XYZ file of C-alpha atoms in Angstrom:
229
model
C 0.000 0.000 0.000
C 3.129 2.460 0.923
C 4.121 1.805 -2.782
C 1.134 2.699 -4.221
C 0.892 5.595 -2.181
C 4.177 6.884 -3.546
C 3.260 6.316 -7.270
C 0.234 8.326 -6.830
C 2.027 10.856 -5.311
C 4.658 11.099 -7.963
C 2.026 10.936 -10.581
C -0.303 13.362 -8.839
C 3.113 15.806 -8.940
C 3.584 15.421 -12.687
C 0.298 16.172 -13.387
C 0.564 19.405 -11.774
C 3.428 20.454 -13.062
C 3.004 19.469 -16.992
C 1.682 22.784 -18.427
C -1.644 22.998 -20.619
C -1.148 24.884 -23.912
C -4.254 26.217 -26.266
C -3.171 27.208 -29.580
C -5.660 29.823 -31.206
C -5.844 30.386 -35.112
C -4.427 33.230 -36.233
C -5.378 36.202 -37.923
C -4.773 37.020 -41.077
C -4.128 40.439 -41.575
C -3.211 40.633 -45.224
C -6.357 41.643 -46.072
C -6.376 38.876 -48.981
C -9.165 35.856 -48.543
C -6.775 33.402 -50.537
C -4.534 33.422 -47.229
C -7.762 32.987 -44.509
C -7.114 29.161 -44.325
C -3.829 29.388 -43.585
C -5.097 30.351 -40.036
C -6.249 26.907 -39.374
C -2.786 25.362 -41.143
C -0.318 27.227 -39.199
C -1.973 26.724 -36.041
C -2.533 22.824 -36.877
C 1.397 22.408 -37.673
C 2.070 24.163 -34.201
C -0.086 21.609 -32.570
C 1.230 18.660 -34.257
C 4.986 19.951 -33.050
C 4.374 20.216 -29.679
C 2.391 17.654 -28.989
C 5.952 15.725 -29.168
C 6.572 17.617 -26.114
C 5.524 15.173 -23.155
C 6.159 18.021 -20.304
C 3.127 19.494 -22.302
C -0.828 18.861 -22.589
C -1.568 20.496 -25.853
C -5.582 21.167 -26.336
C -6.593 19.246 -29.367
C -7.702 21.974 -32.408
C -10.959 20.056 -32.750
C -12.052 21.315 -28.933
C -10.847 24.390 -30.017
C -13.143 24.677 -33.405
C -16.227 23.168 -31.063
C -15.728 25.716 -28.971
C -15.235 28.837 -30.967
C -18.851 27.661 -32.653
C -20.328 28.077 -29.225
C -19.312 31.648 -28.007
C -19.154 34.458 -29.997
C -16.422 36.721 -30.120
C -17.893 39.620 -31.951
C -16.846 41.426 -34.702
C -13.089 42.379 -33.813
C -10.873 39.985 -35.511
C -7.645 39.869 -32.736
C -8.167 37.932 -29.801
C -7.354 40.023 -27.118
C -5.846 38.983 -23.735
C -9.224 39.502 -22.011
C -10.718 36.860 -24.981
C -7.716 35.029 -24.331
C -8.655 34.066 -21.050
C -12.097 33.137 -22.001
C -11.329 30.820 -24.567
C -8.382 28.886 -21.825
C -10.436 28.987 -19.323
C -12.921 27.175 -21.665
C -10.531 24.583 -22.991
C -9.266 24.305 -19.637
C -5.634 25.220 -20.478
C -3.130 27.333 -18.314
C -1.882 29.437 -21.500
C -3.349 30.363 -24.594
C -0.880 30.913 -27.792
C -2.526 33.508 -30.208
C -1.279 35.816 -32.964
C -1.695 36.672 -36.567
C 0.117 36.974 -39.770
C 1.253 39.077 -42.638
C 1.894 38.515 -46.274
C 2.973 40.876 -48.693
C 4.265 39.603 -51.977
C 7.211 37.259 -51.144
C 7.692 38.670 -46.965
C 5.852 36.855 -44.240
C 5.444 37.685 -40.684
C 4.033 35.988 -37.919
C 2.966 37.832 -34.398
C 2.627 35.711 -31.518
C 1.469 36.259 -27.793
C 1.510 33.910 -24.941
C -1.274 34.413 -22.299
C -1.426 33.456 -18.822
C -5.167 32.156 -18.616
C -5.194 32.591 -14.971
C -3.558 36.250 -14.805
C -4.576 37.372 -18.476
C -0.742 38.547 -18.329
C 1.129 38.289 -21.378
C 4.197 36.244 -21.077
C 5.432 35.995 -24.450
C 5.242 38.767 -27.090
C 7.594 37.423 -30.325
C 7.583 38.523 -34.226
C 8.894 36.579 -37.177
C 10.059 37.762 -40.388
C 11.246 35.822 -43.577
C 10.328 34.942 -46.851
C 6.955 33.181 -47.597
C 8.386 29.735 -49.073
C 10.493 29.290 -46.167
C 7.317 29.636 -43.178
C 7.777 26.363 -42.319
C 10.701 28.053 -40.660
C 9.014 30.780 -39.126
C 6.630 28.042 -37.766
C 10.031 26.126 -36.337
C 10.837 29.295 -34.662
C 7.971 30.029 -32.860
C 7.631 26.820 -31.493
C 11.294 26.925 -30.126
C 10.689 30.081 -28.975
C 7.159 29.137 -26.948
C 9.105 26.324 -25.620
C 12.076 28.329 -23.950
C 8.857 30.828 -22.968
C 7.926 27.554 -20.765
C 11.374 26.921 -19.858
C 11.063 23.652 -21.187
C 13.538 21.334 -21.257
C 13.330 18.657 -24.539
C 14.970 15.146 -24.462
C 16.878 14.809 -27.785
C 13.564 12.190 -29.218
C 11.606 15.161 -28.539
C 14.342 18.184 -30.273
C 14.297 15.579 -33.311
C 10.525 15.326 -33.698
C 9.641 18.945 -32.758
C 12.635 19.542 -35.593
C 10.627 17.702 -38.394
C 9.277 19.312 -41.238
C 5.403 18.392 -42.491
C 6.476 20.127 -45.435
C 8.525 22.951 -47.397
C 5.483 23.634 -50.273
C 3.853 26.965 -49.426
C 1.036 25.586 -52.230
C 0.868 22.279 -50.312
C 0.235 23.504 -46.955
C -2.035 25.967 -48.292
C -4.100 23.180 -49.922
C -3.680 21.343 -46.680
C -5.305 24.669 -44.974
C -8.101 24.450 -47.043
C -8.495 21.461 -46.255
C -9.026 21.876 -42.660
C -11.220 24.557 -43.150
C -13.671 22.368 -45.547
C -13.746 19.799 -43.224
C -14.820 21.793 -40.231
C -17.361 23.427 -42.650
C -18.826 19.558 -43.082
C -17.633 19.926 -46.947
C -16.064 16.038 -46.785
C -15.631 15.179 -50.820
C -13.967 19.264 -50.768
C -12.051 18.326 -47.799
C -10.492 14.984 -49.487
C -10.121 16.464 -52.673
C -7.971 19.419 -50.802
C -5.750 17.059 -48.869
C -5.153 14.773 -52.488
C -3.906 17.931 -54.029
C -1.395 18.703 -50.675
C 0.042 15.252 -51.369
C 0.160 15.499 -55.086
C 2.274 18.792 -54.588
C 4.449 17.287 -51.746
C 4.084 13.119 -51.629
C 6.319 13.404 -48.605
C 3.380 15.656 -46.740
C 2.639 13.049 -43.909
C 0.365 15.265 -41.761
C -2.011 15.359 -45.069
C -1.945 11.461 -45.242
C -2.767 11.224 -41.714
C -5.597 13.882 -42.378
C -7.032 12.353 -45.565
C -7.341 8.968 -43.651
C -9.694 10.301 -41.521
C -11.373 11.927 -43.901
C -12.081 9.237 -45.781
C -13.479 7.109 -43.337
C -16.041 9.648 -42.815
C -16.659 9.695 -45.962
C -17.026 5.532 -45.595
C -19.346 6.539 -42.664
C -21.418 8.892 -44.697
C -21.973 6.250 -47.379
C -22.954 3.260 -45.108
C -25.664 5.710 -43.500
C -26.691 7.209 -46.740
C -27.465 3.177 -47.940
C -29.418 2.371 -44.824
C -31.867 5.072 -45.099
């Protein structure tokens, strides 16, 4: 019983001190529509990084996109500190990652903030600049940079996967975007046809393998309904 005791209490200790993260999409402030689902894209890859990270409980994006149907957030587009701390606090996370991002011709830049849900205090405030074929490693940046925010430490498994790139293609994760975006709009056979054209552009695209699996066993689900009725 002693020993059972003491794994409890060790486990009860790691739970407290592993650190919930809710990644927001971001803005687009380009004020072009062709870049909107790249909200969704950049804040997917983000999620799919650090969930490597085992000293971190990252919020899945699908609680995220149930939630953000509930509440509204009226007709400002940033999410503000205050907003912030609504949406954590409704995920249940300790600190919300939000931001936007820029494109103008070849440039991108992406703002990011780190809240505290339970202060509303910002505890990160970063900016990245580079070209727009190489945001994959703007993307690699912020996530280094949110994890040194955290004072993180990474075993080298964890720097090798965090390190791993879903893909170079700006077109390819911009039809991966899309694809998101369809999906979450219930627009399945849009959605599938999205994530084949990611691959087509990259084949080496994992994340949009992984993606279009599940989308097509909806699409399997959808059918097997559609011949019982």
């Amino acid at each position: 019983m002693k020993t059972i005791r003491l794994i409890f209490l060790f486990t009860s200790v790691l739970l407290a001190d592993t650190k919930t993260v809710a990644i927001s999409y971001f803005d687009n402030t380009s004020g072009l529509e062709q870049y909107n689902p790249l909200s969704k894209g950049l804040a997917d890859m983000l999620i799919t990084d650090l969930s490597n990270v085992q000293s971190i409980q990252i919020v899945e994006r699908e609680k995220l996109e149930s939630l953000l149907k509930e509440i509204d957030l009226g007709e400002g587009k940033f999410i503000d500190p205050n907003t912030a701390q609504t949406l954590g606090k409704g995920l249940g996370a300790g600190y919300m990652l939000t931001g936007s991002f820029l494109i103008m011709g070849e440039t991108m830049r992406i703002d990011a903030r780190l809240v505290d849900v339970g202060t509303g205090e910002v505890t990160m405030a970063e900016e990245m600049t580079g070209e727009k074929n190489a945001f994959f490693e703007l993307e690699k940046e912020l996530v280094h940079k949110l994890i040194s925010s955290l004072n993180l430490e990474l075993s080298r498994s964890e720097q090798r996967q965090v390190s791993k790139v879903q893909t170079e293609s700006f077109e390819s994760f911009s039809a991966y975007s899309s694809g998101l975006g369809a999906y979450d709009n219930g627009m399945v056979d849009e959605a599938s046809a999205f994530m084949e054209q990611a691959i087509e552009i990259d084949p080496r695209f994992d994340k949009a393998y992984e993606k279009l699996d599940i989308i097509e066993e909806k699409l399997e689900d959808i059918s097997k309904k559609a011949d019982q009725s």
